[in-house]
Amino acid sequence: MPPPRLILASSSPRRASILSRLGLEFDVLPAAVDESILAGETAAGAAERLARLKAGASARANALSLGCDTLVAYEGEILGKPASPVEAQHMVERLSGGRHLVYTGIALAHDSHLESTVERTQVWFRALEEREAEEYVATGEPLDKAGAYGIQGYGAAIVSRVEGDFFNVMGLPVQRFLELLRRFGWRYAFDSLQPVE
């Protein structure tokens, strides 16, 4: 039995890169959903809800639709993508020298069946000088990322420690993805999907 087509319901180049590194073939079909956070919603709850919305919105017949949403939480506040360089710098300076949490909701949809879960990773920034925060924001990297940084790029220079799934911080927790695949009867065979025996 051939595996279903895999759809990535995201325009994130980081998520696409992770799937490509796994050797998987996939189509990119970004989902247009309202990413507003609901009143009283936790970062974990919002990330999983949005992932489910995205997977469902991009679902197609005979395909597995993968939806993800990543949010950063700091001292109980959800930090999404900054709206401007000024907001990005404010976020980076707030995270400087401390710990924050990264949540990624991940969902798979196939026909009318949808499964989801959420991953949490702790991240620490080293203490940054104001000039360093300015220089980092000037690279442009923080502007389309939750929490205003990308650990796989220039942001690697400001992260001092990670506890948990590194790929979760990039936006696609690999082990959670493999777990969801198995719930749908498929296993990762190091460059392809095969039925679970």
PDB file of N, CA, C and O in Angstrom, residues 83-151:
ATOM      1  N   ALA A  83       5.542  42.512  15.530  1.00  0.00           N
ATOM      2  CA  ALA A  83       4.908  43.276  14.459  1.00  0.00           C
ATOM      3  C   ALA A  83       5.850  44.293  13.837  1.00  0.00           C
ATOM      4  O   ALA A  83       5.556  44.850  12.781  1.00  0.00           O
ATOM      5  N   SER A  84       6.999  44.543  14.479  1.00  0.00           N
ATOM      6  CA  SER A  84       7.923  45.553  13.982  1.00  0.00           C
ATOM      7  C   SER A  84       9.310  45.287  14.568  1.00  0.00           C
ATOM      8  O   SER A  84       9.447  44.539  15.547  1.00  0.00           O
ATOM      9  N   PRO A  85      10.354  45.905  13.998  1.00  0.00           N
ATOM     10  CA  PRO A  85      11.690  45.771  14.587  1.00  0.00           C
ATOM     11  C   PRO A  85      11.744  46.273  16.027  1.00  0.00           C
ATOM     12  O   PRO A  85      12.458  45.706  16.851  1.00  0.00           O
ATOM     13  N   VAL A  86      10.994  47.310  16.332  1.00  0.00           N
ATOM     14  CA  VAL A  86      10.982  47.837  17.699  1.00  0.00           C
ATOM     15  C   VAL A  86      10.430  46.788  18.667  1.00  0.00           C
ATOM     16  O   VAL A  86      10.986  46.548  19.745  1.00  0.00           O
ATOM     17  N   GLU A  87       9.332  46.133  18.276  1.00  0.00           N
ATOM     18  CA  GLU A  87       8.763  45.089  19.121  1.00  0.00           C
ATOM     19  C   GLU A  87       9.707  43.889  19.211  1.00  0.00           C
ATOM     20  O   GLU A  87       9.841  43.268  20.272  1.00  0.00           O
ATOM     21  N   ALA A  88      10.385  43.570  18.108  1.00  0.00           N
ATOM     22  CA  ALA A  88      11.347  42.465  18.124  1.00  0.00           C
ATOM     23  C   ALA A  88      12.463  42.737  19.119  1.00  0.00           C
ATOM     24  O   ALA A  88      12.856  41.855  19.899  1.00  0.00           O
ATOM     25  N   GLN A  89      12.980  43.951  19.118  1.00  0.00           N
ATOM     26  CA  GLN A  89      14.061  44.282  20.049  1.00  0.00           C
ATOM     27  C   GLN A  89      13.570  44.214  21.491  1.00  0.00           C
ATOM     28  O   GLN A  89      14.280  43.725  22.382  1.00  0.00           O
ATOM     29  N   HIS A  90      12.356  44.667  21.717  1.00  0.00           N
ATOM     30  CA  HIS A  90      11.787  44.612  23.066  1.00  0.00           C
ATOM     31  C   HIS A  90      11.694  43.157  23.540  1.00  0.00           C
ATOM     32  O   HIS A  90      12.038  42.846  24.684  1.00  0.00           O
ATOM     33  N   MET A  91      11.261  42.264  22.648  1.00  0.00           N
ATOM     34  CA  MET A  91      11.153  40.843  23.011  1.00  0.00           C
ATOM     35  C   MET A  91      12.523  40.255  23.329  1.00  0.00           C
ATOM     36  O   MET A  91      12.704  39.560  24.336  1.00  0.00           O
ATOM     37  N   VAL A  92      13.489  40.506  22.465  1.00  0.00           N
ATOM     38  CA  VAL A  92      14.829  39.959  22.660  1.00  0.00           C
ATOM     39  C   VAL A  92      15.420  40.449  23.982  1.00  0.00           C
ATOM     40  O   VAL A  92      16.020  39.674  24.744  1.00  0.00           O
ATOM     41  N   GLU A  93      15.231  41.730  24.279  1.00  0.00           N
ATOM     42  CA  GLU A  93      15.765  42.285  25.518  1.00  0.00           C
ATOM     43  C   GLU A  93      15.061  41.698  26.744  1.00  0.00           C
ATOM     44  O   GLU A  93      15.687  41.481  27.787  1.00  0.00           O
ATOM     45  N   ARG A  94      13.764  41.411  26.619  1.00  0.00           N
ATOM     46  CA  ARG A  94      13.037  40.795  27.733  1.00  0.00           C
ATOM     47  C   ARG A  94      13.551  39.372  28.001  1.00  0.00           C
ATOM     48  O   ARG A  94      13.651  38.950  29.153  1.00  0.00           O
ATOM     49  N   LEU A  95      13.856  38.637  26.936  1.00  0.00           N
ATOM     50  CA  LEU A  95      14.303  37.246  27.091  1.00  0.00           C
ATOM     51  C   LEU A  95      15.773  37.153  27.497  1.00  0.00           C
ATOM     52  O   LEU A  95      16.227  36.098  27.962  1.00  0.00           O
ATOM     53  N   SER A  96      16.510  38.231  27.328  1.00  0.00           N
ATOM     54  CA  SER A  96      17.940  38.255  27.631  1.00  0.00           C
ATOM     55  C   SER A  96      18.218  37.837  29.076  1.00  0.00           C
ATOM     56  O   SER A  96      17.587  38.324  30.018  1.00  0.00           O
ATOM     57  N   GLY A  97      19.161  36.906  29.237  1.00  0.00           N
ATOM     58  CA  GLY A  97      19.621  36.506  30.560  1.00  0.00           C
ATOM     59  C   GLY A  97      18.671  35.628  31.343  1.00  0.00           C
ATOM     60  O   GLY A  97      18.900  35.367  32.529  1.00  0.00           O
ATOM     61  N   GLY A  98      17.621  35.137  30.716  1.00  0.00           N
ATOM     62  CA  GLY A  98      16.649  34.331  31.451  1.00  0.00           C
ATOM     63  C   GLY A  98      16.163  33.126  30.668  1.00  0.00           C
ATOM     64  O   GLY A  98      16.679  32.795  29.607  1.00  0.00           O
ATOM     65  N   ARG A  99      15.141  32.492  31.233  1.00  0.00           N
ATOM     66  CA  ARG A  99      14.563  31.279  30.663  1.00  0.00           C
ATOM     67  C   ARG A  99      13.164  31.570  30.138  1.00  0.00           C
ATOM     68  O   ARG A  99      12.410  32.337  30.748  1.00  0.00           O
ATOM     69  N   HIS A 100      12.820  30.950  29.014  1.00  0.00           N
ATOM     70  CA  HIS A 100      11.460  31.002  28.508  1.00  0.00           C
ATOM     71  C   HIS A 100      11.059  29.619  28.004  1.00  0.00           C
ATOM     72  O   HIS A 100      11.886  28.711  27.947  1.00  0.00           O
ATOM     73  N   LEU A 101       9.798  29.476  27.666  1.00  0.00           N
ATOM     74  CA  LEU A 101       9.266  28.193  27.206  1.00  0.00           C
ATOM     75  C   LEU A 101       8.810  28.308  25.757  1.00  0.00           C
ATOM     76  O   LEU A 101       8.228  29.323  25.362  1.00  0.00           O
ATOM     77  N   VAL A 102       9.088  27.271  24.990  1.00  0.00           N
ATOM     78  CA  VAL A 102       8.639  27.208  23.605  1.00  0.00           C
ATOM     79  C   VAL A 102       7.653  26.052  23.478  1.00  0.00           C
ATOM     80  O   VAL A 102       7.968  24.914  23.850  1.00  0.00           O
ATOM     81  N   TYR A 103       6.466  26.355  22.977  1.00  0.00           N
ATOM     82  CA  TYR A 103       5.423  25.345  22.768  1.00  0.00           C
ATOM     83  C   TYR A 103       5.148  25.222  21.273  1.00  0.00           C
ATOM     84  O   TYR A 103       4.942  26.237  20.596  1.00  0.00           O
ATOM     85  N   THR A 104       5.134  24.005  20.782  1.00  0.00           N
ATOM     86  CA  THR A 104       4.696  23.774  19.412  1.00  0.00           C
ATOM     87  C   THR A 104       3.555  22.779  19.424  1.00  0.00           C
ATOM     88  O   THR A 104       3.702  21.657  19.910  1.00  0.00           O
ATOM     89  N   GLY A 105       2.415  23.237  18.912  1.00  0.00           N
ATOM     90  CA  GLY A 105       1.307  22.325  18.684  1.00  0.00           C
ATOM     91  C   GLY A 105       1.530  21.671  17.334  1.00  0.00           C
ATOM     92  O   GLY A 105       1.995  22.315  16.393  1.00  0.00           O
ATOM     93  N   ILE A 106       1.227  20.382  17.240  1.00  0.00           N
ATOM     94  CA  ILE A 106       1.409  19.658  15.988  1.00  0.00           C
ATOM     95  C   ILE A 106       0.192  18.766  15.780  1.00  0.00           C
ATOM     96  O   ILE A 106      -0.285  18.129  16.718  1.00  0.00           O
ATOM     97  N   ALA A 107      -0.331  18.771  14.564  1.00  0.00           N
ATOM     98  CA  ALA A 107      -1.546  18.015  14.263  1.00  0.00           C
ATOM     99  C   ALA A 107      -1.430  17.355  12.902  1.00  0.00           C
ATOM    100  O   ALA A 107      -0.810  17.899  11.981  1.00  0.00           O
ATOM    101  N   LEU A 108      -2.018  16.176  12.783  1.00  0.00           N
ATOM    102  CA  LEU A 108      -2.123  15.470  11.508  1.00  0.00           C
ATOM    103  C   LEU A 108      -3.592  15.215  11.224  1.00  0.00           C
ATOM    104  O   LEU A 108      -4.346  14.804  12.124  1.00  0.00           O
ATOM    105  N   ALA A 109      -3.994  15.464   9.991  1.00  0.00           N
ATOM    106  CA  ALA A 109      -5.367  15.202   9.566  1.00  0.00           C
ATOM    107  C   ALA A 109      -5.353  14.279   8.361  1.00  0.00           C
ATOM    108  O   ALA A 109      -4.523  14.429   7.458  1.00  0.00           O
ATOM    109  N   HIS A 110      -6.268  13.302   8.368  1.00  0.00           N
ATOM    110  CA  HIS A 110      -6.431  12.390   7.232  1.00  0.00           C
ATOM    111  C   HIS A 110      -7.910  12.090   7.116  1.00  0.00           C
ATOM    112  O   HIS A 110      -8.504  11.517   8.040  1.00  0.00           O
ATOM    113  N   ASP A 111      -8.517  12.490   5.997  1.00  0.00           N
ATOM    114  CA  ASP A 111      -9.958  12.372   5.817  1.00  0.00           C
ATOM    115  C   ASP A 111     -10.647  13.084   6.986  1.00  0.00           C
ATOM    116  O   ASP A 111     -10.379  14.236   7.233  1.00  0.00           O
ATOM    117  N   SER A 112     -11.483  12.412   7.749  1.00  0.00           N
ATOM    118  CA  SER A 112     -12.191  13.066   8.855  1.00  0.00           C
ATOM    119  C   SER A 112     -11.506  12.845  10.199  1.00  0.00           C
ATOM    120  O   SER A 112     -12.022  13.256  11.235  1.00  0.00           O
ATOM    121  N   HIS A 113     -10.349  12.213  10.184  1.00  0.00           N
ATOM    122  CA  HIS A 113      -9.625  11.887  11.420  1.00  0.00           C
ATOM    123  C   HIS A 113      -8.540  12.939  11.658  1.00  0.00           C
ATOM    124  O   HIS A 113      -7.782  13.273  10.751  1.00  0.00           O
ATOM    125  N   LEU A 114      -8.455  13.459  12.885  1.00  0.00           N
ATOM    126  CA  LEU A 114      -7.446  14.446  13.224  1.00  0.00           C
ATOM    127  C   LEU A 114      -6.878  14.121  14.598  1.00  0.00           C
ATOM    128  O   LEU A 114      -7.615  13.868  15.539  1.00  0.00           O
ATOM    129  N   GLU A 115      -5.552  14.091  14.686  1.00  0.00           N
ATOM    130  CA  GLU A 115      -4.859  13.829  15.951  1.00  0.00           C
ATOM    131  C   GLU A 115      -3.893  14.983  16.202  1.00  0.00           C
ATOM    132  O   GLU A 115      -3.313  15.545  15.267  1.00  0.00           O
ATOM    133  N   SER A 116      -3.693  15.324  17.480  1.00  0.00           N
ATOM    134  CA  SER A 116      -2.773  16.415  17.790  1.00  0.00           C
ATOM    135  C   SER A 116      -2.111  16.202  19.140  1.00  0.00           C
ATOM    136  O   SER A 116      -2.564  15.414  19.964  1.00  0.00           O
ATOM    137  N   THR A 117      -1.040  16.951  19.350  1.00  0.00           N
ATOM    138  CA  THR A 117      -0.319  16.943  20.611  1.00  0.00           C
ATOM    139  C   THR A 117       0.477  18.245  20.697  1.00  0.00           C
ATOM    140  O   THR A 117       0.434  19.051  19.769  1.00  0.00           O
ATOM    141  N   VAL A 118       1.169  18.432  21.799  1.00  0.00           N
ATOM    142  CA  VAL A 118       1.962  19.653  21.960  1.00  0.00           C
ATOM    143  C   VAL A 118       3.276  19.300  22.650  1.00  0.00           C
ATOM    144  O   VAL A 118       3.324  18.398  23.483  1.00  0.00           O
ATOM    145  N   GLU A 119       4.340  19.975  22.271  1.00  0.00           N
ATOM    146  CA  GLU A 119       5.673  19.759  22.830  1.00  0.00           C
ATOM    147  C   GLU A 119       6.130  21.038  23.524  1.00  0.00           C
ATOM    148  O   GLU A 119       5.861  22.144  23.051  1.00  0.00           O
ATOM    149  N   ARG A 120       6.853  20.870  24.647  1.00  0.00           N
ATOM    150  CA  ARG A 120       7.375  22.021  25.394  1.00  0.00           C
ATOM    151  C   ARG A 120       8.878  21.892  25.549  1.00  0.00           C
ATOM    152  O   ARG A 120       9.388  20.822  25.881  1.00  0.00           O
ATOM    153  N   THR A 121       9.600  22.979  25.298  1.00  0.00           N
ATOM    154  CA  THR A 121      11.052  23.020  25.446  1.00  0.00           C
ATOM    155  C   THR A 121      11.426  24.273  26.232  1.00  0.00           C
ATOM    156  O   THR A 121      10.839  25.338  26.029  1.00  0.00           O
ATOM    157  N   GLN A 122      12.398  24.142  27.121  1.00  0.00           N
ATOM    158  CA  GLN A 122      12.905  25.283  27.873  1.00  0.00           C
ATOM    159  C   GLN A 122      14.157  25.823  27.179  1.00  0.00           C
ATOM    160  O   GLN A 122      15.019  25.045  26.759  1.00  0.00           O
ATOM    161  N   VAL A 123      14.232  27.135  27.070  1.00  0.00           N
ATOM    162  CA  VAL A 123      15.358  27.785  26.397  1.00  0.00           C
ATOM    163  C   VAL A 123      15.873  28.914  27.279  1.00  0.00           C
ATOM    164  O   VAL A 123      15.080  29.676  27.850  1.00  0.00           O
ATOM    165  N   TRP A 124      17.190  29.029  27.364  1.00  0.00           N
ATOM    166  CA  TRP A 124      17.825  30.119  28.096  1.00  0.00           C
ATOM    167  C   TRP A 124      18.620  30.996  27.137  1.00  0.00           C
ATOM    168  O   TRP A 124      19.331  30.481  26.259  1.00  0.00           O
ATOM    169  N   PHE A 125      18.499  32.316  27.291  1.00  0.00           N
ATOM    170  CA  PHE A 125      19.337  33.273  26.574  1.00  0.00           C
ATOM    171  C   PHE A 125      20.485  33.701  27.487  1.00  0.00           C
ATOM    172  O   PHE A 125      20.301  33.840  28.699  1.00  0.00           O
ATOM    173  N   ARG A 126      21.642  33.942  26.902  1.00  0.00           N
ATOM    174  CA  ARG A 126      22.694  34.584  27.681  1.00  0.00           C
ATOM    175  C   ARG A 126      22.334  36.060  27.838  1.00  0.00           C
ATOM    176  O   ARG A 126      21.480  36.591  27.109  1.00  0.00           O
ATOM    177  N   ALA A 127      22.952  36.714  28.789  1.00  0.00           N
ATOM    178  CA  ALA A 127      22.701  38.139  28.995  1.00  0.00           C
ATOM    179  C   ALA A 127      23.275  38.928  27.823  1.00  0.00           C
ATOM    180  O   ALA A 127      24.445  38.763  27.470  1.00  0.00           O
ATOM    181  N   LEU A 128      22.442  39.748  27.212  1.00  0.00           N
ATOM    182  CA  LEU A 128      22.846  40.505  26.025  1.00  0.00           C
ATOM    183  C   LEU A 128      23.025  41.980  26.346  1.00  0.00           C
ATOM    184  O   LEU A 128      22.257  42.556  27.119  1.00  0.00           O
ATOM    185  N   GLU A 129      24.009  42.570  25.735  1.00  0.00           N
ATOM    186  CA  GLU A 129      24.136  44.024  25.789  1.00  0.00           C
ATOM    187  C   GLU A 129      23.107  44.618  24.827  1.00  0.00           C
ATOM    188  O   GLU A 129      22.701  43.976  23.855  1.00  0.00           O
ATOM    189  N   GLU A 130      22.700  45.845  25.074  1.00  0.00           N
ATOM    190  CA  GLU A 130      21.708  46.499  24.211  1.00  0.00           C
ATOM    191  C   GLU A 130      22.186  46.527  22.761  1.00  0.00           C
ATOM    192  O   GLU A 130      21.407  46.300  21.833  1.00  0.00           O
ATOM    193  N   ARG A 131      23.475  46.765  22.569  1.00  0.00           N
ATOM    194  CA  ARG A 131      24.033  46.815  21.210  1.00  0.00           C
ATOM    195  C   ARG A 131      23.872  45.460  20.507  1.00  0.00           C
ATOM    196  O   ARG A 131      23.570  45.406  19.315  1.00  0.00           O
ATOM    197  N   GLU A 132      24.059  44.367  21.256  1.00  0.00           N
ATOM    198  CA  GLU A 132      23.915  43.034  20.661  1.00  0.00           C
ATOM    199  C   GLU A 132      22.480  42.783  20.229  1.00  0.00           C
ATOM    200  O   GLU A 132      22.232  42.216  19.151  1.00  0.00           O
ATOM    201  N   ALA A 133      21.527  43.189  21.067  1.00  0.00           N
ATOM    202  CA  ALA A 133      20.121  43.023  20.702  1.00  0.00           C
ATOM    203  C   ALA A 133      19.797  43.825  19.443  1.00  0.00           C
ATOM    204  O   ALA A 133      19.111  43.341  18.539  1.00  0.00           O
ATOM    205  N   GLU A 134      20.323  45.032  19.357  1.00  0.00           N
ATOM    206  CA  GLU A 134      20.101  45.873  18.172  1.00  0.00           C
ATOM    207  C   GLU A 134      20.689  45.217  16.931  1.00  0.00           C
ATOM    208  O   GLU A 134      20.065  45.203  15.864  1.00  0.00           O
ATOM    209  N   GLU A 135      21.911  44.710  17.067  1.00  0.00           N
ATOM    210  CA  GLU A 135      22.580  44.081  15.918  1.00  0.00           C
ATOM    211  C   GLU A 135      21.823  42.832  15.464  1.00  0.00           C
ATOM    212  O   GLU A 135      21.705  42.579  14.252  1.00  0.00           O
ATOM    213  N   TYR A 136      21.305  42.069  16.425  1.00  0.00           N
ATOM    214  CA  TYR A 136      20.570  40.860  16.051  1.00  0.00           C
ATOM    215  C   TYR A 136      19.285  41.223  15.309  1.00  0.00           C
ATOM    216  O   TYR A 136      18.988  40.656  14.249  1.00  0.00           O
ATOM    217  N   VAL A 137      18.543  42.170  15.833  1.00  0.00           N
ATOM    218  CA  VAL A 137      17.302  42.582  15.172  1.00  0.00           C
ATOM    219  C   VAL A 137      17.595  43.142  13.783  1.00  0.00           C
ATOM    220  O   VAL A 137      16.840  42.911  12.833  1.00  0.00           O
ATOM    221  N   ALA A 138      18.728  43.821  13.622  1.00  0.00           N
ATOM    222  CA  ALA A 138      19.091  44.402  12.322  1.00  0.00           C
ATOM    223  C   ALA A 138      19.330  43.343  11.251  1.00  0.00           C
ATOM    224  O   ALA A 138      19.259  43.648  10.053  1.00  0.00           O
ATOM    225  N   THR A 139      19.568  42.089  11.639  1.00  0.00           N
ATOM    226  CA  THR A 139      19.737  41.023  10.641  1.00  0.00           C
ATOM    227  C   THR A 139      18.414  40.701   9.946  1.00  0.00           C
ATOM    228  O   THR A 139      18.404  40.092   8.874  1.00  0.00           O
ATOM    229  N   GLY A 140      17.300  41.075  10.568  1.00  0.00           N
ATOM    230  CA  GLY A 140      15.982  40.775  10.007  1.00  0.00           C
ATOM    231  C   GLY A 140      15.450  39.409  10.403  1.00  0.00           C
ATOM    232  O   GLY A 140      14.271  39.116  10.199  1.00  0.00           O
ATOM    233  N   GLU A 141      16.302  38.593  10.966  1.00  0.00           N
ATOM    234  CA  GLU A 141      15.900  37.219  11.304  1.00  0.00           C
ATOM    235  C   GLU A 141      14.727  37.151  12.286  1.00  0.00           C
ATOM    236  O   GLU A 141      13.855  36.281  12.147  1.00  0.00           O
ATOM    237  N   PRO A 142      14.650  38.023  13.302  1.00  0.00           N
ATOM    238  CA  PRO A 142      13.599  37.873  14.309  1.00  0.00           C
ATOM    239  C   PRO A 142      12.186  38.216  13.847  1.00  0.00           C
ATOM    240  O   PRO A 142      11.223  37.896  14.539  1.00  0.00           O
ATOM    241  N   LEU A 143      12.040  38.865  12.702  1.00  0.00           N
ATOM    242  CA  LEU A 143      10.769  39.489  12.366  1.00  0.00           C
ATOM    243  C   LEU A 143       9.640  38.528  12.026  1.00  0.00           C
ATOM    244  O   LEU A 143       8.474  38.908  12.088  1.00  0.00           O
ATOM    245  N   ASP A 144       9.931  37.289  11.654  1.00  0.00           N
ATOM    246  CA  ASP A 144       8.845  36.356  11.318  1.00  0.00           C
ATOM    247  C   ASP A 144       8.837  35.140  12.235  1.00  0.00           C
ATOM    248  O   ASP A 144       8.363  34.079  11.863  1.00  0.00           O
ATOM    249  N   LYS A 145       9.374  35.321  13.457  1.00  0.00           N
ATOM    250  CA  LYS A 145       9.501  34.169  14.359  1.00  0.00           C
ATOM    251  C   LYS A 145       8.903  34.471  15.727  1.00  0.00           C
ATOM    252  O   LYS A 145       9.089  35.553  16.279  1.00  0.00           O
ATOM    253  N   ALA A 146       8.227  33.477  16.282  1.00  0.00           N
ATOM    254  CA  ALA A 146       7.678  33.617  17.629  1.00  0.00           C
ATOM    255  C   ALA A 146       8.808  33.895  18.613  1.00  0.00           C
ATOM    256  O   ALA A 146       9.859  33.257  18.569  1.00  0.00           O
ATOM    257  N   GLY A 147       8.605  34.880  19.477  1.00  0.00           N
ATOM    258  CA  GLY A 147       9.635  35.222  20.446  1.00  0.00           C
ATOM    259  C   GLY A 147      10.768  36.039  19.869  1.00  0.00           C
ATOM    260  O   GLY A 147      11.713  36.383  20.572  1.00  0.00           O
ATOM    261  N   ALA A 148      10.712  36.336  18.576  1.00  0.00           N
ATOM    262  CA  ALA A 148      11.687  37.197  17.898  1.00  0.00           C
ATOM    263  C   ALA A 148      13.093  36.613  17.825  1.00  0.00           C
ATOM    264  O   ALA A 148      14.080  37.341  17.917  1.00  0.00           O
ATOM    265  N   TYR A 149      13.194  35.287  17.628  1.00  0.00           N
ATOM    266  CA  TYR A 149      14.525  34.722  17.377  1.00  0.00           C
ATOM    267  C   TYR A 149      14.392  33.391  16.650  1.00  0.00           C
ATOM    268  O   TYR A 149      13.360  32.728  16.706  1.00  0.00           O
ATOM    269  N   GLY A 150      15.470  33.014  15.960  1.00  0.00           N
ATOM    270  CA  GLY A 150      15.544  31.730  15.287  1.00  0.00           C
ATOM    271  C   GLY A 150      16.786  30.995  15.750  1.00  0.00           C
ATOM    272  O   GLY A 150      17.912  31.443  15.491  1.00  0.00           O
ATOM    273  N   ILE A 151      16.605  29.883  16.427  1.00  0.00           N
ATOM    274  CA  ILE A 151      17.728  29.167  17.023  1.00  0.00           C
ATOM    275  C   ILE A 151      18.638  28.560  15.966  1.00  0.00           C
ATOM    276  O   ILE A 151      19.826  28.321  16.208  1.00  0.00           O
TER     277      ILE A 151
END
